[in-house]
């Protein structure tokens, strides 16, 4: 029943806790410019521009032609797909997982993280996250009614030390730590020793760890991203999300996994049993082929992003904008040039659309510590990236 004196929208408490989606500001400018006939190079959203490898698509088509696959599927994922991701972990990281109790298929990592927060976070619970952060990491907690304590992720500071301090200075004590390495948006990377310290700290302080390994395979210059589950005792304290989105160009397919601690996985399985029926079964069958089939496509995708990274950063360097090359992800996290810093990331992003014809993500969209940066997504071909760098050179001359 409607509360007296309140409009309907004012009664939606969870929605009121969500701020305006700042990316919409830049998106609106981009759309308006394109309507005017302007050529806007869109390096904003991290939406892969290439198609899914053909052998995966072929399997989807074959499976979709079988009427038996058109029925409701299993919300936790079909057995063979859960086994496939566990086999992938064994081959890739030498991590042993039980497909029945330590793995669940999710409708992408974003859905999985959101449902996990609903299953495990109660009003008043405090969760630690990085800042800047991929928006669903803090906002899944907020939607679930929890509180977020952000820990700055900076080049001039030790995140682990800062995390320890944040934990000691927070009451009630944090229940969960959500981290993401290689990191979106900052592209920061870690080694296995970092995950071991996180695991040991979590065990000592009874805190749940949730790690998002979305960019497991997009590694450059010899760097190899470790899995959190490789740390000794990791399965005792937490879980890891992995997704086929970036590794196999399967963004729209929405295929993710949560693996690790049995109790956490069980909580996610239980809440999903109420909330969804799982993915269309042909997508799950094709995903088995992605994980178990030829893997040359994964290297080709990673090499493509590395080449695009080099083209963009070399072009920006010639424009007078020096940026360190990231070792992973499909992004470039760039500190706003000094003459433009006072503008903030939203106004600077607007400046790039207007003067360069290039759309980027303003750093403030990833949290308050991101406002001095913008994020480039490497989702255009090399010719377009060179064109973007030339446009940006012109924009930088108009301080």
XYZ file of C-alpha atoms in Angstrom:
399
model
C 0.000 0.000 0.000
C 1.240 3.480 -0.851
C 2.644 5.440 2.093
C 0.883 8.749 2.694
C 2.725 11.726 1.242
C 5.205 9.702 -0.828
C 5.201 9.320 -4.591
C 5.525 5.772 -5.880
C 9.180 6.261 -6.919
C 10.051 7.682 -3.482
C 9.063 4.364 -1.911
C 11.718 2.413 -3.831
C 14.438 2.465 -1.178
C 16.995 0.313 -2.976
C 16.748 2.387 -6.145
C 17.200 5.589 -4.142
C 20.575 4.284 -2.920
C 21.858 4.080 -6.503
C 23.361 7.296 -7.906
C 22.699 8.484 -11.464
C 24.641 6.402 -13.991
C 27.358 8.879 -14.935
C 28.269 6.990 -18.108
C 24.857 8.005 -19.431
C 26.039 11.630 -19.643
C 28.811 10.782 -22.112
C 26.607 8.275 -23.937
C 23.987 10.950 -24.477
C 26.572 13.323 -25.941
C 27.871 10.551 -28.191
C 24.389 9.746 -29.487
C 23.591 13.413 -30.100
C 26.838 13.888 -32.048
C 26.138 10.842 -34.212
C 22.646 12.117 -34.943
C 24.290 15.267 -36.261
C 26.295 13.056 -38.592
C 29.582 13.296 -36.681
C 31.965 10.328 -36.680
C 32.474 9.379 -33.029
C 35.051 6.712 -32.213
C 33.550 4.898 -29.246
C 36.163 3.681 -26.749
C 33.771 3.807 -23.821
C 32.020 0.555 -22.902
C 34.182 -2.599 -22.794
C 32.055 -4.399 -25.365
C 34.178 -6.706 -27.595
C 33.830 -5.784 -31.272
C 34.857 -9.144 -32.724
C 32.632 -12.174 -33.268
C 32.654 -15.361 -31.226
C 34.992 -18.051 -32.678
C 33.193 -20.028 -35.381
C 33.513 -23.490 -33.816
C 31.609 -22.216 -30.753
C 28.895 -20.626 -32.888
C 28.571 -23.847 -34.931
C 27.966 -25.851 -31.752
C 25.322 -23.364 -30.615
C 23.475 -23.757 -33.922
C 23.675 -27.551 -33.776
C 22.402 -27.658 -30.193
C 19.616 -25.161 -30.905
C 18.236 -27.483 -33.604
C 17.524 -30.163 -30.995
C 14.039 -29.567 -29.507
C 15.076 -31.234 -26.234
C 17.380 -28.284 -25.570
C 14.487 -25.800 -25.640
C 13.147 -26.788 -22.220
C 14.013 -25.244 -18.874
C 17.612 -25.952 -17.952
C 19.320 -26.256 -14.559
C 19.758 -22.965 -12.704
C 23.173 -24.060 -11.418
C 24.301 -25.118 -14.902
C 24.314 -28.494 -16.621
C 26.718 -31.065 -15.195
C 29.009 -31.209 -18.238
C 29.515 -27.423 -18.225
C 30.361 -27.376 -14.516
C 32.796 -30.227 -15.169
C 34.300 -28.311 -18.102
C 35.112 -25.237 -16.026
C 36.599 -27.446 -13.281
C 38.743 -29.187 -15.901
C 39.795 -25.744 -17.194
C 40.926 -24.742 -13.701
C 42.926 -27.965 -13.383
C 44.654 -27.492 -16.758
C 45.265 -23.787 -16.338
C 46.068 -23.423 -12.630
C 46.386 -26.980 -11.252
C 43.404 -26.252 -8.992
C 41.139 -29.163 -8.037
C 37.401 -28.409 -7.900
C 34.358 -30.611 -7.338
C 31.805 -29.773 -10.078
C 28.925 -30.788 -7.798
C 29.770 -28.672 -4.743
C 32.445 -26.137 -5.730
C 31.192 -24.736 -9.039
C 28.033 -23.032 -10.243
C 27.235 -21.530 -13.643
C 25.953 -17.946 -13.618
C 24.297 -15.737 -16.238
C 27.529 -13.767 -16.587
C 29.721 -12.648 -13.701
C 27.634 -9.514 -13.138
C 24.508 -11.537 -12.405
C 26.484 -13.985 -10.289
C 28.042 -11.273 -8.138
C 24.659 -9.599 -7.677
C 22.931 -12.810 -6.648
C 25.807 -13.771 -4.355
C 25.496 -10.451 -2.531
C 21.749 -11.032 -2.087
C 22.477 -14.495 -0.695
C 25.203 -13.501 1.759
C 24.929 -9.814 2.680
C 22.433 -8.536 5.234
C 21.553 -4.937 6.150
C 24.393 -3.523 8.224
C 27.047 -5.891 6.878
C 30.210 -4.106 5.730
C 32.078 -5.121 2.578
C 35.530 -3.955 1.496
C 36.088 -3.164 -2.186
C 38.769 -1.517 -4.269
C 38.346 2.061 -5.430
C 38.112 2.707 -8.318
C 36.017 -0.396 -8.938
C 33.877 -2.033 -11.588
C 30.480 -0.616 -10.530
C 28.713 -3.907 -9.745
C 31.315 -4.758 -7.087
C 30.199 -2.037 -4.646
C 26.646 -1.660 -5.919
C 25.730 -5.338 -5.632
C 26.413 -4.865 -1.915
C 24.397 -1.650 -1.750
C 21.447 -3.227 -3.564
C 21.556 -6.091 -1.040
C 21.350 -3.561 1.816
C 24.986 -3.719 2.920
C 27.549 -0.977 3.458
C 30.703 -0.478 1.398
C 34.130 0.613 2.636
C 36.319 1.560 -0.338
C 40.082 1.061 -0.305
C 42.063 3.226 -2.756
C 43.971 1.279 -5.413
C 46.937 3.550 -6.170
C 50.385 3.188 -7.652
C 51.956 5.036 -4.702
C 50.414 2.807 -2.025
C 50.348 -0.849 -0.943
C 46.760 -2.053 -1.339
C 47.223 -4.966 1.069
C 48.517 -2.685 3.835
C 45.687 -0.226 3.198
C 43.190 -3.088 3.306
C 44.518 -4.246 6.674
C 44.174 -0.723 8.065
C 40.657 -0.368 6.688
C 39.670 -3.644 8.326
C 41.093 -2.620 11.719
C 39.404 0.778 11.599
C 35.957 -0.464 10.558
C 33.198 -1.446 12.964
C 31.306 -3.665 12.653
C 34.125 -5.731 11.231
C 33.840 -6.276 7.446
C 32.204 -9.531 6.405
C 33.533 -9.703 2.846
C 36.312 -8.459 0.560
C 35.564 -8.086 -3.163
C 38.634 -7.738 -5.401
C 39.356 -7.899 -9.120
C 42.795 -8.544 -10.641
C 43.724 -7.860 -13.394
C 41.696 -4.835 -12.419
C 38.978 -2.982 -14.258
C 39.333 -0.029 -14.618
C 42.886 0.557 -13.357
C 44.508 -2.453 -15.148
C 46.517 -3.157 -11.945
C 47.919 -6.686 -11.700
C 49.117 -8.870 -8.810
C 51.144 -12.048 -8.259
C 50.270 -15.246 -6.421
C 52.038 -13.995 -3.285
C 49.435 -11.242 -3.047
C 46.608 -13.777 -3.116
C 48.381 -15.846 -0.469
C 48.536 -12.829 1.847
C 44.856 -12.132 1.183
C 43.964 -15.763 1.928
C 45.956 -15.853 5.174
C 44.429 -12.553 6.304
C 40.913 -13.770 5.496
C 41.406 -16.968 7.475
C 42.749 -15.093 10.487
C 39.903 -12.569 10.458
C 36.969 -14.723 9.297
C 36.280 -12.673 6.185
C 34.865 -13.991 2.896
C 36.911 -13.261 -0.252
C 35.245 -12.802 -3.638
C 37.642 -12.461 -6.578
C 36.583 -11.475 -10.093
C 38.951 -13.015 -12.679
C 37.262 -11.554 -15.754
C 40.560 -10.822 -17.534
C 42.292 -14.130 -16.835
C 43.417 -14.570 -20.433
C 44.078 -11.002 -21.611
C 47.701 -10.831 -20.461
C 50.572 -9.055 -22.221
C 54.372 -8.862 -22.328
C 54.871 -12.250 -20.678
C 52.665 -11.534 -17.661
C 50.394 -14.421 -16.591
C 47.541 -13.584 -14.243
C 47.254 -15.980 -11.289
C 44.001 -17.356 -9.928
C 43.028 -16.568 -6.348
C 42.188 -20.263 -5.965
C 45.871 -21.137 -6.441
C 46.654 -19.762 -2.993
C 46.952 -22.349 -0.193
C 43.650 -22.491 1.663
C 41.815 -20.206 -0.766
C 38.819 -22.542 -0.978
C 38.475 -22.296 2.810
C 37.833 -18.557 2.661
C 36.310 -17.589 -0.663
C 35.297 -17.951 -4.277
C 36.346 -16.744 -7.689
C 34.244 -15.635 -10.651
C 35.351 -16.357 -14.191
C 33.588 -15.444 -17.427
C 33.778 -16.421 -21.088
C 32.989 -12.826 -22.095
C 36.477 -11.503 -22.804
C 38.492 -14.680 -23.424
C 36.160 -15.984 -26.129
C 34.376 -12.808 -27.344
C 31.117 -14.066 -25.805
C 29.851 -10.868 -24.139
C 26.222 -11.204 -25.228
C 26.080 -14.909 -24.408
C 26.258 -14.190 -20.641
C 28.238 -17.183 -19.394
C 30.021 -16.976 -16.059
C 31.049 -19.240 -13.195
C 31.547 -19.043 -9.452
C 34.008 -21.577 -8.054
C 35.572 -22.278 -4.686
C 34.221 -22.443 -1.133
C 31.413 -25.009 -0.821
C 29.274 -22.971 1.576
C 29.431 -19.821 -0.534
C 28.733 -21.760 -3.736
C 25.809 -23.520 -2.021
C 24.338 -20.168 -0.980
C 24.517 -18.921 -4.560
C 22.995 -22.152 -5.914
C 20.106 -21.894 -3.455
C 19.206 -18.275 -4.217
C 19.543 -18.880 -7.970
C 17.078 -21.755 -7.691
C 14.470 -19.160 -6.724
C 15.572 -16.413 -9.127
C 16.340 -18.053 -12.480
C 16.149 -21.210 -14.584
C 19.662 -20.883 -15.936
C 20.830 -20.125 -19.439
C 19.350 -21.408 -22.693
C 20.795 -24.920 -22.836
C 22.377 -24.605 -26.324
C 24.476 -21.718 -24.959
C 25.689 -23.986 -22.163
C 26.512 -26.775 -24.609
C 28.448 -24.371 -26.840
C 30.293 -23.078 -23.766
C 31.562 -26.599 -23.091
C 33.129 -26.536 -26.560
C 34.656 -23.133 -25.802
C 36.383 -24.445 -22.675
C 37.322 -27.909 -23.969
C 37.907 -27.133 -27.637
C 40.787 -25.447 -29.516
C 42.329 -22.612 -27.502
C 44.298 -20.856 -30.242
C 41.449 -18.340 -30.489
C 42.097 -17.181 -26.926
C 45.695 -16.294 -27.722
C 44.629 -14.563 -30.924
C 42.156 -12.414 -28.980
C 44.767 -11.532 -26.358
C 47.365 -10.704 -29.037
C 44.829 -8.471 -30.767
C 44.281 -6.432 -27.611
C 48.016 -6.160 -26.995
C 48.526 -4.823 -30.521
C 45.671 -2.345 -30.099
C 47.105 -1.255 -26.752
C 50.435 -0.499 -28.401
C 48.847 1.445 -31.262
C 46.751 3.614 -28.937
C 49.439 4.331 -26.362
C 52.105 5.009 -29.000
C 49.701 7.387 -30.737
C 48.850 9.196 -27.514
C 52.547 9.466 -26.680
C 53.111 11.275 -29.979
C 50.242 13.573 -28.985
C 52.102 14.430 -25.776
C 50.069 12.175 -23.469
C 52.424 9.662 -21.818
C 50.704 6.538 -20.451
C 52.247 3.380 -19.010
C 51.343 0.262 -20.975
C 49.077 -2.091 -18.990
C 50.083 -5.730 -18.573
C 46.522 -7.024 -18.837
C 42.823 -6.332 -19.572
C 41.266 -4.721 -22.650
C 41.557 -1.215 -21.225
C 43.940 1.696 -20.864
C 43.578 3.698 -17.636
C 44.926 7.146 -18.346
C 45.640 9.970 -15.930
C 44.157 13.190 -17.288
C 46.913 15.501 -18.649
C 47.890 18.252 -16.214
C 46.386 21.209 -18.137
C 42.981 19.491 -18.050
C 42.965 17.947 -14.555
C 40.937 20.712 -12.995
C 38.080 19.865 -15.383
C 37.455 16.485 -13.756
C 36.793 13.316 -15.707
C 33.241 14.056 -16.879
C 34.072 17.443 -18.373
C 37.296 16.096 -19.874
C 35.373 13.205 -21.444
C 32.929 15.742 -22.889
C 35.915 17.710 -24.226
C 37.220 14.627 -26.040
C 33.851 13.987 -27.679
C 33.512 17.593 -28.782
C 37.084 18.292 -29.896
C 38.439 14.830 -30.803
C 35.360 12.854 -31.793
C 36.356 10.183 -29.255
C 34.155 8.761 -26.490
C 35.815 7.415 -23.321
C 34.563 6.452 -19.857
C 34.982 9.152 -17.193
C 36.901 7.796 -14.218
C 34.388 9.145 -11.705
C 31.994 6.472 -12.956
C 34.178 3.909 -11.173
C 34.136 5.768 -7.852
C 35.481 8.940 -6.306
C 39.149 7.922 -6.614
C 38.776 7.621 -10.371
C 38.008 11.248 -11.125
C 41.563 12.098 -12.215
C 41.456 9.485 -14.994
C 39.558 8.299 -18.045
C 39.313 4.738 -19.333
C 39.846 3.737 -22.948
C 38.328 0.420 -24.088
C 40.302 -1.215 -26.907
C 37.211 -2.054 -28.917
C 38.072 -0.442 -32.262
C 40.501 -1.630 -34.926
C 44.012 -0.228 -35.212
C 43.120 2.200 -37.994
C 40.378 3.728 -35.852
C 42.695 3.889 -32.840
C 45.268 5.827 -34.863
C 42.470 8.123 -35.972
C 41.425 8.558 -32.331
C 44.969 9.462 -31.281
C 45.153 12.124 -34.012
C 41.860 13.613 -32.877
C 43.000 13.633 -29.269
C 46.207 15.405 -30.257
C 44.070 18.222 -31.651
C 41.887 18.249 -28.521
C 44.939 18.506 -26.248
C 46.069 21.598 -28.088
C 42.879 23.334 -26.950
C 43.497 23.605 -23.224
